Short mmCIF file of C-alpha atoms in Angstrom, two decimals:
data_model
loop_
_atom_site.label_atom_id
_atom_site.label_comp_id
_atom_site.label_asym_id
_atom_site.label_seq_id
_atom_site.Cartn_x
_atom_site.Cartn_y
_atom_site.Cartn_z
CA MET A 20 70.15 6.38 100.61
CA ILE A 21 66.61 5.20 100.29
CA ARG A 22 65.18 2.25 102.32
CA ILE A 23 61.90 0.48 101.80
CA LYS A 24 60.99 -2.28 104.12
CA ASN A 25 58.15 -4.66 103.91
CA LEU A 26 55.95 -1.89 102.34
CA GLU A 27 52.16 -2.77 102.04
CA PHE A 28 49.68 0.22 100.32
CA ARG A 29 46.03 0.18 99.94
CA TYR A 30 43.79 3.05 99.14
CA SER A 31 41.37 2.30 101.92
CA ALA A 32 40.94 -0.82 104.29
CA GLU A 33 38.58 -3.14 102.35
CA ALA A 34 40.66 -2.71 99.29
CA PRO A 35 42.56 -4.64 97.71
CA PRO A 36 46.55 -4.08 98.06
CA VAL A 37 48.28 -1.98 95.57
CA LEU A 38 51.90 -2.59 96.44
CA GLN A 39 52.80 -5.69 98.93
CA SER A 40 55.95 -6.96 100.47
CA VAL A 41 58.23 -4.52 98.50
CA ASP A 42 61.48 -4.61 99.86
CA ALA A 43 64.21 -2.30 98.27
CA GLN A 44 67.26 -0.05 98.69
CA ILE A 45 68.61 2.58 96.50
CA GLU A 46 71.92 3.85 96.92
CA ASP A 47 73.37 7.78 97.10
CA GLY A 48 73.86 8.62 93.37
CA GLN A 49 72.76 5.42 92.25
CA TYR A 50 70.78 5.23 88.64
CA ALA A 51 68.06 2.77 89.26
CA ALA A 52 65.25 1.66 87.33
CA LEU A 53 61.78 0.84 87.98
CA ILE A 54 60.23 -0.86 85.35
CA GLY A 55 56.90 -3.13 84.85
CA PRO A 56 53.80 -3.00 82.90
CA ASN A 57 51.33 -0.57 83.15
CA GLY A 58 49.18 -0.73 86.54
CA CYS A 59 51.78 -2.73 88.38
CA GLY A 60 52.22 0.10 90.96
CA LYS A 61 55.36 1.44 89.92
CA THR A 62 53.63 5.14 90.27
CA THR A 63 52.19 4.18 93.21
CA LEU A 64 55.48 3.07 94.88
CA ALA A 65 57.21 6.29 93.15
CA LYS A 66 54.89 8.69 95.40
CA HIS A 67 55.71 6.49 98.56
CA LEU A 68 59.41 8.15 98.00
CA ASN A 69 58.63 11.45 98.78
CA GLY A 70 55.89 11.16 101.53
CA LEU A 71 52.94 11.78 98.63
CA LEU A 72 51.63 8.28 100.21
CA ILE A 73 52.17 6.82 103.14
CA PRO A 74 52.65 3.18 103.55
CA THR A 75 49.72 1.45 105.07
CA SER A 76 52.12 -1.05 106.68
CA GLY A 77 56.12 -1.08 106.30
CA ASP A 78 58.20 1.55 105.99
CA VAL A 79 60.27 3.99 103.53
CA TRP A 80 63.28 5.82 105.12
CA VAL A 81 65.33 8.62 103.18
CA ASP A 82 68.42 9.45 104.84
CA GLY A 83 67.34 8.06 107.95
CA MET A 84 63.74 10.23 107.83
CA ASN A 85 60.95 7.82 108.04
CA THR A 86 58.19 9.29 105.88
CA LYS A 87 55.40 8.46 108.49
CA ASP A 88 57.17 11.36 110.40
CA PRO A 89 55.46 14.76 109.75
CA SER A 90 58.15 16.82 111.23
CA SER A 91 60.54 15.68 108.74
CA LEU A 92 58.10 16.13 105.45
CA ARG A 93 59.81 19.40 104.79
CA ASP A 94 63.46 18.01 104.34
CA LEU A 95 62.03 14.77 102.79
CA ARG A 96 60.52 16.96 100.12
CA ARG A 97 63.61 18.74 99.82
CA ALA A 98 65.56 15.59 99.27
CA VAL A 99 63.54 13.74 97.17
CA GLY A 100 62.39 15.74 93.91
CA MET A 101 59.66 14.81 91.90
CA VAL A 102 58.89 14.95 88.07
CA PHE A 103 55.59 13.51 87.26
CA GLN A 104 54.40 12.27 83.90
CA ASN A 105 52.18 15.15 82.57
CA PRO A 106 54.14 18.46 82.69
CA ASP A 107 51.09 20.52 81.79
CA ASN A 108 50.12 19.39 85.37
CA GLN A 109 52.93 20.24 87.53
CA ILE A 110 54.26 23.52 85.82
CA VAL A 111 52.83 26.39 88.04
CA GLY A 112 54.19 29.31 86.59
CA MET A 113 53.12 31.91 83.45
CA THR A 114 56.81 32.17 82.29
CA VAL A 115 59.59 29.97 82.83
CA GLU A 116 61.39 31.64 85.28
CA GLU A 117 58.40 31.92 87.24
CA ASP A 118 57.79 28.47 87.72
CA LEU A 119 61.48 27.63 88.45
CA SER A 120 61.08 30.17 91.18
CA PHE A 121 58.34 28.43 92.79
CA GLY A 122 60.42 25.65 94.66
CA PRO A 123 63.12 28.05 96.14
CA GLY A 124 60.22 30.46 97.40
CA ASN A 125 58.62 27.66 99.15
CA LEU A 126 61.64 27.24 100.90
CA ARG A 127 61.85 30.92 101.56
CA LEU A 128 65.19 31.82 100.10
CA PRO A 129 66.33 35.19 99.17
CA ALA A 130 65.54 36.58 96.05
CA ALA A 131 69.21 36.28 94.88
CA GLU A 132 69.55 32.72 95.88
CA ILE A 133 66.18 32.08 94.04
CA GLY A 134 67.57 33.93 90.89
CA ARG A 135 71.24 31.84 91.43
CA ARG A 136 69.22 28.69 91.11
CA VAL A 137 67.05 29.26 88.42
CA GLU A 138 69.76 30.17 86.29
CA GLU A 139 71.62 27.02 87.14
CA ALA A 140 68.79 24.91 86.61
CA LEU A 141 68.20 26.36 83.20
CA HIS A 142 71.57 25.60 82.18
CA THR A 143 71.93 22.47 83.57
CA VAL A 144 68.96 21.00 81.47
CA GLY A 145 70.06 23.01 78.40
CA ILE A 146 67.28 25.76 77.97
CA ALA A 147 69.59 28.71 79.23
CA GLY A 148 67.81 32.35 78.15
CA TYR A 149 64.43 30.77 78.14
CA GLU A 150 63.63 32.67 81.51
CA LYS A 151 60.66 34.69 79.73
CA ARG A 152 59.30 32.43 77.90
CA PRO A 153 55.53 32.13 78.55
CA THR A 154 55.34 28.43 79.79
CA HIS A 155 52.18 27.59 77.61
CA THR A 156 53.94 28.33 74.30
CA LEU A 157 56.61 25.49 74.94
CA SER A 158 56.83 22.29 73.15
CA GLY A 159 56.51 18.98 74.89
CA CYS A 160 59.86 18.53 75.50
CA GLU A 161 60.57 21.85 76.44
CA LYS A 162 57.77 21.79 79.11
CA ARG A 163 59.39 18.48 80.83
CA LEU A 164 62.85 20.03 80.72
CA VAL A 165 60.60 23.10 82.65
CA ALA A 166 59.32 20.55 84.85
CA ILE A 167 62.64 18.91 85.41
CA ALA A 168 64.25 22.25 86.03
CA GLY A 169 61.46 23.31 88.37
CA VAL A 170 62.24 20.37 90.75
CA LEU A 171 66.10 20.92 89.88
CA ALA A 172 65.86 24.19 91.81
CA MET A 173 65.03 22.59 95.13
CA GLN A 174 68.67 20.99 94.84
CA PRO A 175 67.55 17.32 95.58
CA ARG A 176 69.66 14.41 96.31
CA TYR A 177 67.09 12.15 94.52
CA LEU A 178 65.13 12.65 91.63
CA VAL A 179 61.95 10.25 90.77
CA PHE A 180 60.98 10.74 86.98
CA ASP A 181 57.60 9.02 86.31
CA GLU A 182 57.52 7.92 82.46
CA PRO A 183 59.72 11.06 81.38
CA THR A 184 59.57 10.08 78.12
CA SER A 185 56.06 9.39 77.39
CA PHE A 186 54.30 11.15 74.48
CA LEU A 187 57.59 12.59 73.04
CA ASP A 188 59.18 11.88 69.57
CA PRO A 189 62.58 9.94 69.25
CA ALA A 190 64.55 13.28 69.37
CA GLY A 191 62.79 14.64 72.43
CA LYS A 192 63.41 10.99 74.15
CA ARG A 193 66.78 11.40 73.60
CA ARG A 194 67.24 14.66 74.90
CA ILE A 195 65.57 14.03 77.97
CA LEU A 196 67.51 10.98 78.76
CA ASN A 197 70.24 12.28 78.05
CA VAL A 198 69.54 15.41 80.59
CA ILE A 199 68.94 12.50 83.34
CA ARG A 200 72.15 10.70 82.56
CA LYS A 201 74.08 14.36 83.21
CA LEU A 202 72.00 14.64 86.50
CA ASN A 203 72.82 11.37 87.49
CA GLU A 204 76.63 12.39 86.48
CA SER A 205 76.60 15.17 88.81
CA GLY A 206 76.08 13.15 91.75
CA ILE A 207 71.91 13.03 92.03
CA ALA A 208 70.63 9.35 92.45
CA ILE A 209 67.79 8.48 90.00
CA ILE A 210 64.79 6.65 90.32
CA HIS A 211 63.60 6.35 86.84
CA VAL A 212 60.17 4.79 86.49
CA THR A 213 59.21 3.44 82.86
CA HIS A 214 57.59 0.47 80.99
CA ASP A 215 60.13 0.57 78.43
CA MET A 216 63.05 -1.56 78.30
CA ASP A 217 64.91 0.56 75.71
CA GLU A 218 64.83 3.27 78.84
CA ILE A 219 66.89 0.91 81.14
CA ILE A 220 70.05 0.87 79.76
CA GLU A 221 71.64 3.59 81.46
CA SER A 222 70.69 2.89 84.72
CA ASP A 223 73.03 1.12 87.05
CA ARG A 224 70.33 -1.21 89.10
CA VAL A 225 66.67 -2.32 87.81
CA LEU A 226 63.60 -3.31 90.02
CA VAL A 227 61.36 -4.96 87.82
CA MET A 228 57.38 -4.67 89.56
CA THR A 229 54.59 -6.81 88.48
CA GLU A 230 51.24 -6.95 90.19
CA GLY A 231 52.55 -4.63 93.22
CA ARG A 232 55.76 -6.68 94.02
CA ILE A 233 59.09 -6.58 93.15
CA SER A 234 59.34 -9.67 91.05
CA LEU A 235 63.04 -9.06 90.22
CA ALA A 236 66.20 -7.11 91.11
CA GLY A 237 69.59 -6.62 90.27
CA THR A 238 72.31 -4.97 88.40
CA THR A 239 70.89 -3.61 84.95
CA GLY A 240 73.38 -6.45 83.16
CA ASP A 241 71.89 -9.11 85.35
CA VAL A 242 68.17 -8.13 84.63
CA LEU A 243 68.86 -7.70 81.09
CA GLY A 244 70.39 -11.07 80.72
CA ARG A 245 67.34 -12.82 81.90
CA VAL A 246 65.55 -12.60 78.60
CA GLU A 247 63.58 -15.58 79.19
CA GLU A 248 62.02 -14.46 82.77
CA LEU A 249 61.39 -10.84 81.30
CA LYS A 250 59.46 -12.24 78.59
CA VAL A 251 57.31 -14.21 81.02
CA MET A 252 56.54 -10.80 82.53
CA GLY A 253 55.46 -9.28 79.49
CA LEU A 254 58.95 -7.43 79.80
CA GLY A 255 60.75 -8.69 76.71
CA PRO A 256 63.45 -6.39 75.32
CA PRO A 257 63.04 -4.94 71.91
CA GLN A 258 65.06 -6.89 69.35
CA VAL A 259 67.31 -4.29 68.61
CA THR A 260 68.32 -4.26 72.57
CA GLU A 261 68.45 -7.92 72.23
CA LEU A 262 70.51 -8.01 69.29
CA MET A 263 73.13 -5.38 70.38
CA TRP A 264 73.12 -6.84 74.07
CA ARG A 265 74.20 -10.46 72.52
CA LEU A 266 77.07 -8.73 70.36
CA ARG A 267 78.25 -7.16 73.15
CA GLN A 268 77.59 -10.27 75.11
CA SER A 269 79.94 -11.90 72.59
CA GLY A 270 82.27 -9.59 73.22
CA GLN A 271 81.77 -6.98 70.21
CA ASP A 272 82.64 -3.55 70.77
CA VAL A 273 79.30 -1.83 70.04
CA GLN A 274 77.33 0.60 71.58
CA GLU A 275 74.70 -0.15 74.43
CA THR A 276 72.64 3.17 73.87
CA ILE A 277 71.24 1.72 70.46
CA LEU A 278 67.29 2.16 70.14
CA THR A 279 66.24 2.24 66.73
CA ILE A 280 67.07 -0.03 63.91
CA ASP A 281 68.48 2.51 61.58
CA GLU A 282 71.04 3.04 64.62
CA ALA A 283 72.02 -0.38 64.65
CA VAL A 284 72.36 -0.66 60.91
CA LYS A 285 75.12 2.22 61.10
CA GLU A 286 76.72 0.77 64.09
CA ILE A 287 77.23 -2.82 63.12
CA SER A 288 78.16 -1.57 59.56
CA SER A 289 80.76 0.46 61.34
CA LEU A 290 81.87 -2.55 63.39
CA ILE A 291 82.21 -4.42 60.45
CA LEU A 292 84.56 -1.67 58.34
CA ARG A 293 86.57 -1.27 61.47
CA LYS A 294 87.30 -5.08 62.06
CA SER A 295 87.63 -5.73 57.95
CA GLY A 296 91.15 -4.45 58.46
CA PRO A 297 93.40 -6.04 60.72
CA GLU A 298 90.91 -9.17 61.53
CA ARG A 299 88.90 -9.48 58.98
CA ASN A 300 88.11 -13.16 59.73
CA SER A 301 87.03 -13.01 63.47
CA ALA A 302 84.85 -9.86 62.60
CA ARG A 303 82.73 -12.17 60.15
CA SER A 304 82.39 -14.90 62.91
CA GLY A 305 81.52 -12.55 65.51
CA VAL A 306 78.56 -10.96 63.03
CA MET B 23 59.09 54.13 81.17
CA VAL B 24 55.55 53.15 82.80
CA HIS B 25 56.01 49.83 81.93
CA ARG B 26 59.13 49.08 84.32
CA LEU B 27 56.95 51.23 87.30
CA ASP B 28 56.34 49.19 90.27
CA PRO B 29 53.23 47.56 89.90
CA ARG B 30 52.07 48.75 93.17
CA VAL B 31 52.08 52.41 92.34
CA LYS B 32 50.35 51.53 89.12
CA ILE B 33 47.69 49.87 90.76
CA LEU B 34 47.45 52.67 93.79
CA ALA B 35 47.52 55.19 90.89
CA THR B 36 44.91 53.74 88.90
CA LEU B 37 42.46 53.27 92.31
CA VAL B 38 43.25 56.95 93.13
CA LEU B 39 42.30 58.27 89.46
CA SER B 40 39.54 55.91 89.08
CA MET B 41 37.67 57.47 92.15
CA THR B 42 38.92 61.20 91.16
CA ILE B 43 37.20 60.37 87.66
CA LEU B 44 34.00 59.14 89.79
CA GLN B 45 33.37 62.60 90.97
CA ALA B 46 34.49 64.63 88.16
CA ASP B 47 32.72 67.99 86.87
CA PRO B 48 33.10 68.80 83.05
CA ALA B 49 36.14 71.13 84.18
CA LYS B 50 37.92 68.85 86.38
CA ALA B 51 37.29 65.81 83.56
CA ALA B 52 39.11 68.18 81.04
CA LEU B 53 42.38 68.09 83.17
CA LEU B 54 41.76 64.42 84.00
CA SER B 55 41.73 63.72 80.23
CA VAL B 56 44.85 65.71 79.95
CA PHE B 57 46.54 63.79 82.39
CA LEU B 58 45.41 60.30 81.44
CA LEU B 59 46.86 61.54 77.70
CA GLY B 60 50.19 62.37 79.32
CA GLY B 61 50.10 58.27 80.73
CA ALA B 62 49.07 57.14 77.46
CA LEU B 63 52.21 59.18 76.22
CA LEU B 64 54.57 58.16 78.88
CA SER B 65 53.73 54.46 78.23
CA ARG B 66 54.04 54.92 74.86
CA LEU B 67 50.95 53.46 73.85
CA SER B 68 49.53 54.44 70.56
CA TRP B 69 46.21 55.60 69.73
CA ARG B 70 45.44 52.31 68.24
CA ASP B 71 46.05 50.79 71.59
CA VAL B 72 43.66 53.04 73.37
CA ALA B 73 41.06 52.48 70.34
CA ALA B 74 41.14 48.97 70.92
CA ALA B 75 40.56 49.08 74.42
CA LEU B 76 37.47 51.44 73.92
CA ARG B 77 36.00 49.66 70.61
CA PRO B 78 34.02 46.87 72.34
CA LEU B 79 32.33 49.38 74.65
CA VAL B 80 31.36 51.56 72.07
CA PHE B 81 27.55 50.37 71.81
CA PHE B 82 27.25 50.56 75.60
CA PHE B 83 28.64 54.11 75.61
CA CYS B 84 26.11 55.42 72.94
CA LEU B 85 23.56 53.48 74.72
CA LEU B 86 24.72 55.31 78.11
CA PHE B 87 24.79 58.81 76.41
CA LEU B 88 21.14 58.28 74.66
CA LEU B 89 19.39 57.35 77.69
CA HIS B 90 20.76 60.22 79.62
CA LEU B 91 19.82 62.53 76.50
CA PHE B 92 16.15 61.65 76.45
CA PHE B 93 15.38 60.85 80.17
CA THR B 94 16.58 63.78 82.16
CA ASP B 95 14.10 66.21 83.30
CA GLY B 96 15.04 69.67 82.45
CA ARG B 97 14.84 72.89 79.92
CA PRO B 98 14.48 71.91 76.45
CA LEU B 99 17.29 71.99 74.21
CA PHE B 100 15.31 72.35 71.27
CA PRO B 101 11.74 73.95 71.52
CA ALA B 102 10.26 71.21 68.94
CA LEU B 103 11.67 68.25 70.69
CA PRO B 104 10.99 68.46 74.28
CA VAL B 105 12.25 65.40 75.59
CA VAL B 106 16.28 66.27 74.91
CA THR B 107 16.96 68.81 77.64
CA MET B 108 19.97 70.75 78.62
CA GLU B 109 20.42 68.85 81.84
CA GLY B 110 20.24 65.47 79.94
CA LEU B 111 22.83 66.59 77.15
CA SER B 112 25.46 67.60 80.22
CA ARG B 113 24.72 64.48 82.38
CA GLY B 114 24.98 62.11 79.18
CA LEU B 115 28.39 64.01 78.13
CA ILE B 116 29.93 63.79 81.48
CA THR B 117 28.65 59.97 82.53
CA THR B 118 29.67 58.85 79.12
CA TRP B 119 32.97 60.22 79.56
CA GLN B 120 33.53 58.84 82.92
CA PHE B 121 33.11 55.70 81.99
CA MET B 122 35.11 55.94 79.13
CA ALA B 123 38.02 57.89 81.25
CA LEU B 124 37.58 54.40 83.65
CA VAL B 125 38.33 52.17 80.93
CA VAL B 126 41.58 54.02 79.54
CA CYS B 127 42.70 54.00 83.21
CA ALA B 128 42.42 50.67 83.50
CA ALA B 129 43.98 49.98 79.82
CA LEU B 130 46.82 51.94 80.96
CA LEU B 131 47.21 49.52 83.70
CA THR B 132 46.59 46.04 81.93
CA MET B 133 48.80 47.32 79.08
CA THR B 134 51.97 48.15 80.85
CA THR B 135 51.87 45.52 83.35
CA THR B 136 52.19 41.66 82.99
CA PRO B 137 49.73 39.34 84.95
CA SER B 138 52.55 38.28 87.20
CA GLU B 139 53.41 41.77 87.79
CA LEU B 140 50.03 42.54 88.50
CA VAL B 141 49.54 39.19 90.82
CA SER B 142 52.83 40.27 92.90
CA GLY B 143 51.44 44.18 93.57
CA ILE B 144 48.26 42.66 94.61
CA GLU B 145 49.80 40.45 97.02
CA ARG B 146 52.12 42.93 98.44
CA LEU B 147 49.26 45.27 98.85
CA LEU B 148 47.15 42.98 100.51
CA ARG B 149 49.67 41.53 103.16
CA PRO B 150 47.78 44.06 105.69
CA LEU B 151 44.83 41.83 105.62
CA ARG B 152 46.96 39.19 107.71
CA ALA B 153 45.13 40.89 110.65
CA VAL B 154 42.00 39.87 109.50
CA ARG B 155 43.36 36.39 108.92
CA ILE B 156 42.99 36.34 105.01
CA SER B 157 46.47 35.37 103.70
CA SER B 158 47.33 37.14 100.69
CA TYR B 159 50.11 34.79 99.67
CA ASP B 160 47.42 32.23 99.24
CA LEU B 161 45.27 34.58 97.60
CA ALA B 162 48.08 35.39 95.05
CA ILE B 163 48.88 31.82 94.33
CA MET B 164 45.03 31.27 93.64
CA VAL B 165 45.23 34.03 90.90
CA SER B 166 48.04 33.23 89.14
CA LEU B 167 47.22 29.31 89.06
CA ALA B 168 44.18 30.44 87.49
CA LEU B 169 45.51 32.33 85.22
CA ARG B 170 48.31 30.38 84.61
CA PHE B 171 45.75 27.43 83.44
CA VAL B 172 43.46 29.59 81.22
CA PRO B 173 45.48 28.60 78.01
CA THR B 174 46.20 25.09 79.23
CA LEU B 175 41.77 24.65 79.74
CA LEU B 176 41.55 26.69 76.39
CA LEU B 177 43.42 24.32 74.44
CA GLU B 178 41.88 21.38 76.30
CA PHE B 179 38.44 22.44 75.27
CA HIS B 180 39.27 22.88 71.34
CA ARG B 181 40.59 19.09 71.84
CA LEU B 182 37.45 18.09 73.24
CA ARG B 183 35.53 19.80 70.51
CA GLU B 184 37.45 18.56 67.85
CA ALA B 185 37.17 15.05 69.14
CA GLN B 186 33.15 15.48 69.38
CA LEU B 187 33.31 17.18 65.68
CA SER B 188 35.27 14.36 64.13
CA ARG B 189 32.83 11.83 65.47
CA GLY B 190 29.93 13.65 63.89
CA ALA B 191 28.79 16.23 66.52
CA ASN B 192 27.46 19.66 65.38
CA PHE B 193 27.71 22.54 67.34
CA ARG B 194 25.94 25.10 65.05
CA GLU B 195 22.77 23.19 64.31
CA GLY B 196 19.48 22.66 65.97
CA THR B 197 17.55 24.72 68.33
CA VAL B 198 19.21 27.03 71.10
CA MET B 199 17.90 24.36 73.84
CA GLU B 200 19.90 21.27 71.61
CA ARG B 201 23.10 23.62 71.21
CA LEU B 202 23.39 24.13 74.69
CA ARG B 203 23.05 20.71 75.69
CA LYS B 204 25.71 19.65 73.53
CA MET B 205 28.06 21.95 75.07
CA SER B 206 26.87 20.97 78.23
CA SER B 207 28.16 17.71 77.49
CA LEU B 208 31.46 19.38 76.36
CA ALA B 209 31.75 20.90 79.53
CA SER B 210 31.14 18.04 81.94
CA VAL B 211 34.05 16.50 80.63
CA LEU B 212 35.96 19.38 81.02
CA VAL B 213 35.09 20.00 84.52
CA ILE B 214 35.88 16.17 85.09
CA GLN B 215 39.36 16.68 83.29
CA THR B 216 39.75 19.70 85.09
CA PHE B 217 39.33 17.81 88.57
CA GLN B 218 41.75 15.47 87.46
CA ARG B 219 44.49 17.76 86.67
CA ALA B 220 43.73 19.85 90.10
CA ASP B 221 44.55 16.62 91.81
CA ASP B 222 48.03 15.94 89.78
CA LEU B 223 48.84 19.87 90.57
CA VAL B 224 48.37 19.22 94.11
CA GLN B 225 50.85 16.37 94.39
CA ALA B 226 53.16 18.26 92.12
CA MET B 227 52.91 21.47 94.27
CA GLU B 228 53.35 19.67 97.66
CA GLY B 229 56.53 17.50 96.04
CA ARG B 230 57.88 21.33 95.40
CA GLY B 231 57.65 22.06 98.86
CA TYR B 232 54.53 24.22 98.58
CA GLU B 233 52.78 25.17 102.01
CA ARG B 234 50.14 27.59 102.71
CA GLY B 235 51.83 31.01 104.45
CA PRO B 236 54.26 33.35 103.75
CA ARG B 237 56.77 32.48 100.88
CA THR B 238 59.32 34.54 98.86
CA TYR B 239 59.75 35.43 95.41
CA LEU B 240 62.69 35.96 92.75
CA LYS B 241 61.66 39.27 92.00
CA GLU B 242 61.21 41.52 95.35
CA LEU B 243 59.35 44.47 94.48
CA LYS B 244 60.97 47.61 95.29
CA MET B 245 60.08 51.51 94.75
CA GLY B 246 62.64 53.37 93.27
CA THR B 247 62.79 57.46 92.35
CA ALA B 248 60.20 57.17 89.60
CA ASP B 249 58.12 55.03 91.86
CA TYR B 250 58.25 57.58 94.25
CA THR B 251 57.47 60.67 91.45
CA VAL B 252 54.76 58.84 89.81
CA MET B 253 53.12 58.25 93.10
CA ILE B 254 53.37 61.65 94.59
CA THR B 255 52.60 63.20 91.45
CA THR B 256 49.47 61.23 91.18
CA LEU B 257 48.29 61.74 94.90
CA GLY B 258 49.00 65.30 94.86
CA PHE B 259 47.04 66.02 91.53
CA ALA B 260 44.05 63.76 92.54
CA ALA B 261 43.92 65.97 95.98
CA ALA B 262 44.53 69.14 94.05
CA LEU B 263 41.37 68.20 92.28
CA CYS B 264 39.26 67.28 94.96
CA THR B 265 39.93 70.68 96.60
CA LEU B 266 39.79 72.48 93.82
CA SER B 267 35.98 73.74 93.21
CA ILE B 268 35.86 75.93 89.88
#
């Protein structure tokens, strides 16, 4: 469990606070989304979770370890993996397997164990067979998968993703989001930092950040339901999400994960086709 | 098969051969040439590969040869042309051969070894430097990061250049000074971005548990029969050449 208690952070004593009175809790195995407009302090908060930044006041505990305690830094970094926004700035290896072996190598694991972890991580993110590929020849999406696998090879209990889908095409986005969901299903707690309302649908819990504070927190259903409040914070859900959400609210059997208008059209027409048989009338009134 | 040798063996063999090359007289040069040729054959390198390594330096080789040919005192080769001497010819030939042999020797190493293998080989060879407080692990990380970022920075440079070209910059016209100034404005942006990158990289590396000092690797180097054979053969050959005086 990660516990954040009354956290305040300033870059220097005179500077205005970037984060203030932040309280939050992330349970084991939870999928938490941290959402907010650009510049609200999401990334700064994320960097507190594995001790890259230390609170100016207040505390962050990860499984009982305080991030201020230098003696637990090694275990902390092992427990909380961090995938940054730009994969080009976090891939250290010239080849995929070399990059993936960086973390386990830092943990001074024996070669055989490193090899096992490299294989497993590649398999988990779905790029098995990429071992020998030079990292600079990979596509944007593949680079991100390598960055994720590189952190995965440390076998973290928590994974922080900072804007994991930025600059990707829709197919790439879906691929990354699927990997994140799969990782969560395997028991790793996820902290997914994003400014995109479309991406929080998979999460169990949402923390909304504005101007360095947590302004709204709750289950994803709860938070998404408060459409009006979100709009005030500049976080109105896109129309498709809102439409599908309202359809589900009214008891219709539609998928939650629909992101594009095309998908929504397909989903709604298939819903109408399904319903047009036995309960024609109720379908009409529902849609 | 040379590709699969332990990089340490290849690095050491290259060093030993280079030293031998620098002390060679014509007879030893002939033997060394045969030895290098054997190495190239075993590495399955074609003539074309070797020629490709030598080609960029052809001008340098010619210059080296001509300088020795014309500026060495001694017995004239032709009575009509007293500056060209016997000694000049032989020194020109041997010096040019030495440089060509060094290049071929280095090419044999780099063409059969990936950069990562080279780095890990050097890292292990430098481990004894711990005694003078130089960490070979840190050196290896520095070298491999530098190599890793070459393509990234090149790409970034091209992007920046294209961005400036599309806004009307022209890097091909103007005096040398003007062109230099334009290029330096490009370089300063690149340097700033590279520092930003370095910042991110440090955080990512720390996040993945990086600490200075000892670490382990996916591939631990192990010397096999082939490695010992090559090492002993090379050392024996070099020693024989050194003691031999024909």
